[in-house]
Tab-separated table of C-alpha atoms in Angstrom:
chain	number	residue	atom	x	y	z
A	15	MET	CA	-178.644	-36.758	7.729
A	16	SER	CA	-180.783	-33.990	9.300
A	17	LEU	CA	-181.782	-36.295	12.027
A	18	PHE	CA	-178.218	-37.411	12.837
A	19	ALA	CA	-177.296	-33.618	12.926
A	20	THR	CA	-179.918	-32.820	15.329
A	21	MET	CA	-179.064	-35.729	17.619
A	22	GLU	CA	-175.411	-34.520	17.579
A	23	MET	CA	-176.287	-31.146	18.366
A	24	GLN	CA	-178.382	-32.191	21.282
A	25	GLN	CA	-175.563	-34.195	22.900
A	26	PRO	CA	-174.058	-32.435	25.881
A	27	PRO	CA	-170.543	-31.184	25.234
A	28	ARG	CA	-167.641	-33.402	26.274
A	29	ARG	CA	-165.834	-32.591	29.542
A	30	TYR	CA	-162.147	-33.055	29.497
A	31	PRO	CA	-159.904	-33.210	32.743
A	32	GLY	CA	-158.785	-29.827	33.942
A	33	ARG	CA	-155.342	-28.674	35.011
A	34	LEU	CA	-155.388	-30.092	38.391
A	35	ALA	CA	-156.899	-33.325	37.409
A	36	SER	CA	-154.473	-33.906	34.549
A	37	THR	CA	-151.569	-33.097	36.783
A	38	THR	CA	-152.780	-35.447	39.476
A	39	LEU	CA	-153.481	-38.101	36.893
A	40	PHE	CA	-149.752	-37.897	35.677
A	41	ALA	CA	-148.495	-37.828	39.076
A	42	GLY	CA	-150.378	-41.047	39.884
A	43	ARG	CA	-148.935	-42.563	36.721
A	44	THR	CA	-145.298	-41.877	37.894
A	45	LEU	CA	-146.100	-43.161	41.374
A	46	HIS	CA	-147.406	-46.319	39.871
A	47	HIS	CA	-144.133	-46.777	37.964
A	48	MET	CA	-142.148	-46.157	41.151
A	49	GLY	CA	-144.203	-48.652	42.949
A	50	ASN	CA	-143.302	-51.388	40.467
A	51	ASN	CA	-139.645	-50.602	41.179
A	52	GLY	CA	-139.905	-50.464	44.977
A	53	PHE	CA	-136.562	-52.293	45.475
A	54	GLY	CA	-134.772	-49.832	43.258
A	55	ILE	CA	-136.235	-46.905	45.110
A	56	ALA	CA	-135.205	-48.340	48.486
A	57	ILE	CA	-131.688	-48.880	47.299
A	58	GLU	CA	-131.330	-45.387	45.583
A	59	ALA	CA	-133.297	-43.253	47.762
A	60	ILE	CA	-132.730	-44.877	51.437
A	61	LEU	CA	-129.962	-47.329	51.464
A	62	SER	CA	-127.377	-45.431	49.304
A	63	PRO	CA	-127.689	-42.171	51.268
A	64	ILE	CA	-127.447	-44.027	54.641
A	65	VAL	CA	-124.202	-45.737	53.427
A	66	MET	CA	-122.804	-42.376	52.096
A	67	LEU	CA	-123.395	-40.703	55.514
A	68	LEU	CA	-121.804	-43.570	57.472
A	69	LEU	CA	-118.626	-43.374	55.136
A	70	PHE	CA	-118.282	-39.746	55.406
A	71	VAL	CA	-118.770	-39.549	59.176
A	72	PHE	CA	-116.453	-42.545	60.244
A	73	LEU	CA	-113.919	-42.026	57.449
A	74	PHE	CA	-113.370	-38.276	57.654
A	75	GLY	CA	-114.865	-37.215	61.014
A	76	GLY	CA	-111.688	-37.680	63.014
A	77	ALA	CA	-109.431	-36.162	60.375
A	78	ILE	CA	-111.464	-33.240	59.647
A	79	ALA	CA	-113.241	-32.238	62.936
A	80	GLY	CA	-111.296	-34.348	65.455
A	81	SER	CA	-114.314	-36.475	66.381
A	82	THR	CA	-117.279	-38.055	64.594
A	83	GLN	CA	-119.716	-36.270	66.948
A	84	ALA	CA	-118.374	-32.801	66.111
A	85	TYR	CA	-118.286	-33.547	62.331
A	86	ILE	CA	-121.838	-34.888	62.127
A	87	GLN	CA	-123.078	-31.404	63.373
A	88	TYR	CA	-121.371	-29.897	60.570
A	89	LEU	CA	-121.854	-32.518	57.928
A	90	LEU	CA	-125.536	-33.711	58.056
A	91	PRO	CA	-126.971	-30.527	56.595
A	92	GLY	CA	-124.693	-30.809	53.695
A	93	ILE	CA	-125.319	-34.635	53.360
A	94	LEU	CA	-128.991	-33.909	53.116
A	95	MET	CA	-128.362	-31.866	49.865
A	96	LEU	CA	-125.721	-34.268	48.582
A	97	THR	CA	-128.076	-37.217	48.686
A	98	VAL	CA	-131.267	-35.492	47.415
A	99	ILE	CA	-129.903	-33.470	44.539
A	100	PRO	CA	-128.662	-36.513	42.518
A	101	LEU	CA	-132.199	-37.831	42.658
A	102	THR	CA	-133.443	-34.949	40.665
A	103	VAL	CA	-131.831	-36.379	37.562
A	104	TYR	CA	-134.714	-38.772	37.403
A	105	SER	CA	-137.033	-36.027	36.189
A	106	GLY	CA	-134.924	-35.851	33.138
A	107	THR	CA	-134.330	-39.493	32.569
A	108	THR	CA	-138.020	-40.430	32.969
A	109	LEU	CA	-139.051	-37.725	30.557
A	110	CYS	CA	-136.372	-38.673	27.977
A	111	SER	CA	-137.477	-42.358	28.214
A	112	ASP	CA	-141.012	-41.616	27.495
A	113	ILE	CA	-140.176	-39.334	24.677
A	114	ALA	CA	-137.788	-41.898	23.109
A	115	LYS	CA	-140.525	-44.665	23.347
A	116	GLY	CA	-143.094	-42.358	21.748
A	117	VAL	CA	-145.380	-42.263	24.712
A	118	TYR	CA	-145.416	-38.509	24.765
A	119	LEU	CA	-146.303	-38.314	21.091
A	120	ARG	CA	-149.484	-40.135	22.033
A	121	PHE	CA	-150.065	-37.991	24.974
A	122	ARG	CA	-149.948	-34.968	22.898
A	123	THR	CA	-152.914	-36.123	20.678
A	124	MET	CA	-155.112	-36.321	23.739
A	125	PRO	CA	-157.486	-33.392	24.926
A	126	PHE	CA	-155.918	-32.491	28.326
A	127	TRP	CA	-153.631	-29.694	29.554
A	128	GLN	CA	-150.289	-30.647	28.018
A	129	PRO	CA	-147.959	-29.246	30.842
A	130	ALA	CA	-149.604	-31.685	33.081
A	131	ALA	CA	-147.489	-34.544	31.609
A	132	ILE	CA	-144.394	-32.931	32.918
A	133	LEU	CA	-145.665	-31.152	36.102
A	134	GLY	CA	-147.291	-34.423	37.348
A	135	SER	CA	-144.185	-36.433	36.850
A	136	ILE	CA	-141.823	-34.098	38.574
A	137	ALA	CA	-144.192	-33.583	41.398
A	138	ALA	CA	-144.396	-37.236	42.009
A	139	GLU	CA	-140.669	-37.534	42.160
A	140	GLY	CA	-140.968	-35.692	45.526
A	141	LEU	CA	-141.426	-39.255	47.011
A	142	ARG	CA	-137.799	-39.957	46.306
A	143	TYR	CA	-136.723	-36.752	47.837
A	144	ILE	CA	-138.732	-37.344	51.046
A	145	ALA	CA	-137.505	-40.891	51.458
A	146	ALA	CA	-133.887	-39.780	51.137
A	147	LEU	CA	-134.177	-36.729	53.359
A	148	LEU	CA	-135.991	-38.776	56.142
A	149	ALA	CA	-133.590	-41.656	55.890
A	150	VAL	CA	-130.449	-39.482	56.336
A	151	LEU	CA	-131.939	-37.389	59.127
A	152	ALA	CA	-133.007	-40.551	61.069
A	153	THR	CA	-129.564	-42.145	60.650
A	154	GLY	CA	-127.719	-38.740	61.629
A	155	THR	CA	-129.928	-38.595	64.717
A	156	ALA	CA	-129.033	-42.201	65.720
A	157	LEU	CA	-125.369	-41.184	65.263
A	158	GLY	CA	-125.600	-38.125	67.625
A	159	PHE	CA	-126.926	-35.276	65.368
A	160	ARG	CA	-128.786	-32.784	67.366
A	161	PRO	CA	-130.380	-29.846	65.740
A	162	GLU	CA	-130.245	-26.719	67.908
A	163	GLY	CA	-132.911	-25.073	65.851
A	164	GLY	CA	-135.594	-27.553	67.205
A	165	ILE	CA	-138.456	-29.257	65.400
A	166	ALA	CA	-139.405	-26.050	63.656
A	167	GLY	CA	-135.830	-25.718	62.233
A	168	VAL	CA	-135.884	-29.311	60.928
A	169	VAL	CA	-139.269	-29.011	59.294
A	170	LEU	CA	-138.196	-25.700	57.659
A	171	ALA	CA	-134.911	-27.256	56.558
A	172	LEU	CA	-136.637	-30.385	54.976
A	173	LEU	CA	-139.100	-28.130	53.115
A	174	TYR	CA	-136.359	-25.951	51.798
A	175	ALA	CA	-134.498	-28.996	50.612
A	176	LEU	CA	-137.657	-30.061	48.725
A	177	LEU	CA	-138.102	-26.625	47.258
A	178	PHE	CA	-134.406	-26.536	46.113
A	179	SER	CA	-134.672	-30.095	44.594
A	180	TYR	CA	-137.808	-29.431	42.695
A	181	CYS	CA	-136.273	-26.233	41.069
A	182	ILE	CA	-133.130	-28.075	40.323
A	183	SER	CA	-135.002	-30.936	38.714
A	184	TRP	CA	-136.231	-28.649	35.928
A	185	ILE	CA	-132.731	-28.156	34.739
A	186	PHE	CA	-132.468	-32.047	34.085
A	187	ALA	CA	-135.911	-32.104	32.702
A	188	LEU	CA	-134.669	-29.538	30.030
A	189	ILE	CA	-131.690	-31.811	29.398
A	190	GLY	CA	-134.226	-34.905	28.912
A	191	ASN	CA	-136.051	-32.720	26.432
A	192	LEU	CA	-133.072	-31.971	24.547
A	193	THR	CA	-131.349	-35.439	24.300
A	194	LYS	CA	-132.621	-38.662	22.796
A	195	ARG	CA	-131.224	-41.429	25.210
A	196	PRO	CA	-131.633	-41.711	29.084
A	197	GLU	CA	-127.982	-42.669	29.476
A	198	THR	CA	-127.079	-39.299	27.803
A	199	VAL	CA	-129.109	-37.373	30.333
A	200	SER	CA	-127.404	-39.305	33.312
A	201	GLY	CA	-123.904	-38.679	31.830
A	202	THR	CA	-124.572	-34.988	31.075
A	203	SER	CA	-126.137	-34.442	34.353
A	204	MET	CA	-123.244	-35.895	36.278
A	205	MET	CA	-120.893	-33.722	34.473
A	206	ILE	CA	-122.933	-30.660	35.738
A	207	MET	CA	-123.791	-32.126	39.109
A	208	TYR	CA	-120.496	-33.412	40.631
A	209	PRO	CA	-118.488	-30.224	40.231
A	210	LEU	CA	-121.288	-28.342	41.996
A	211	LEU	CA	-121.533	-30.878	44.963
A	212	PHE	CA	-118.036	-31.492	45.677
A	213	ALA	CA	-116.622	-28.037	44.956
A	214	SER	CA	-118.853	-26.765	47.827
A	215	ASN	CA	-118.993	-26.498	51.518
A	216	VAL	CA	-120.918	-29.764	51.868
A	217	LEU	CA	-118.053	-31.758	53.349
A	218	VAL	CA	-115.416	-29.170	54.726
A	219	ASP	CA	-115.435	-25.558	55.984
A	220	THR	CA	-114.082	-23.036	53.425
A	221	SER	CA	-112.494	-20.792	56.165
A	222	SER	CA	-108.930	-22.579	55.687
A	223	MET	CA	-108.939	-22.270	51.911
A	224	PRO	CA	-107.091	-19.674	49.566
A	225	GLY	CA	-109.100	-16.518	49.112
A	226	TRP	CA	-109.976	-17.144	45.381
A	227	LEU	CA	-111.021	-20.682	45.970
A	228	ARG	CA	-113.060	-19.719	49.010
A	229	SER	CA	-114.791	-17.104	47.104
A	230	ALA	CA	-115.743	-19.413	44.261
A	231	ILE	CA	-117.047	-22.095	46.561
A	232	ASP	CA	-119.007	-19.539	48.617
A	233	TRP	CA	-120.757	-18.447	45.494
A	234	ASN	CA	-121.521	-22.050	44.380
A	235	PRO	CA	-125.517	-22.489	44.356
A	236	VAL	CA	-125.051	-25.732	46.389
A	237	SER	CA	-122.940	-23.982	49.074
A	238	ILE	CA	-125.506	-21.133	49.339
A	239	ALA	CA	-128.358	-23.742	49.794
A	240	VAL	CA	-126.252	-25.742	52.446
A	241	ASN	CA	-125.522	-22.541	54.395
A	242	LEU	CA	-129.252	-21.934	54.731
A	243	MET	CA	-129.875	-25.489	55.658
A	244	ARG	CA	-127.193	-25.249	58.478
A	245	GLY	CA	-128.694	-22.007	59.633
A	246	LEU	CA	-132.168	-23.621	59.830
A	247	LEU	CA	-131.099	-26.813	61.547
A	248	HIS	CA	-128.909	-25.085	64.084
A	249	GLY	CA	-130.886	-21.870	64.533
A	250	THR	CA	-128.214	-19.514	63.088
A	251	TRP	CA	-129.848	-18.288	60.039
A	252	ASP	CA	-130.081	-14.642	59.205
A	253	ALA	CA	-132.196	-12.540	56.926
A	254	VAL	CA	-129.536	-12.325	54.112
A	255	GLY	CA	-128.873	-15.973	53.983
A	256	LEU	CA	-132.635	-16.658	54.067
A	257	ILE	CA	-133.349	-14.307	51.089
A	258	THR	CA	-130.421	-15.478	49.087
A	259	GLY	CA	-131.149	-19.222	49.864
A	260	ILE	CA	-134.821	-19.075	48.840
A	261	GLY	CA	-134.335	-16.610	45.915
A	262	LEU	CA	-131.688	-18.588	44.226
A	263	PRO	CA	-133.969	-21.717	43.490
A	264	LEU	CA	-136.939	-19.502	42.608
A	265	ILE	CA	-134.858	-17.686	39.964
A	266	LEU	CA	-133.728	-21.057	38.599
A	267	ALA	CA	-137.318	-22.066	38.357
A	268	ALA	CA	-138.337	-18.936	36.752
A	269	VAL	CA	-135.868	-19.485	33.874
A	270	PHE	CA	-135.998	-23.311	33.385
A	271	VAL	CA	-139.673	-24.032	34.002
A	272	PRO	CA	-140.988	-21.942	31.087
A	273	LEU	CA	-137.954	-22.972	28.960
A	274	THR	CA	-138.522	-26.647	29.445
A	275	LEU	CA	-142.196	-26.339	28.759
A	276	TYR	CA	-141.457	-24.491	25.600
A	277	VAL	CA	-138.901	-26.992	24.285
A	278	TYR	CA	-141.383	-29.763	25.126
A	279	ARG	CA	-144.143	-28.080	23.144
A	280	THR	CA	-142.060	-27.298	20.089
A	281	ARG	CA	-139.637	-30.259	19.916
A	282	ASP	CA	-141.561	-32.343	17.408
A	283	ALA	CA	-142.043	-29.353	15.144
A	284	THR	CA	-138.271	-28.819	14.783
């Protein structure tokens, strides 16, 4: 016994993956699952946004703005948000699916930094966001969209759309933590998302609306984000819009990131 005890004491301490390595590992896991569903990713993140853009431009362009060319200049920044925000629901459905299958129970018995299981998964979802944003932007450019803010404005607008989407995704990650079925996550998320998306300035200008309705829509978080997107793409942004647009998703992240991690850490004990 003393020999075995001496040999055990002489063994070097085990090294476990650190925070960055753990997060990268779970991001790779999510990317692997997405790669196995490449056709679904192409439909949801690329084809569907393109079809949506074409429908809105050619169905409503003449009626709302008088021409499709004029309308697409107004519409495209909003469509970028309209296509990328629904994809953030996957952060909740993926998490809920793993929890329902018992996968996360096994993860929590392993010696790694536990928040990495959520952080890595949400980080990898950015691939969907980037695919949707680039697909819409390329299609809009082919239809005649011309960003007056130049390349710098386009890059900043895309980065802001990613920031906003990542912060919003934590809301649905929290819902995924609180529900037991991925279908419930999708249904609940749509009830939250659709009023925010369509009761906004994504499709139409609010200047012709009644005062009370205009005020409500202008304070919609999606409207605030779309205003900054339009300002960045067309070079018309101002300091107030920039601070408000960036501050809003950061506030949401400051609330929902720790809340989601807390619920994830304590849900099995309740």
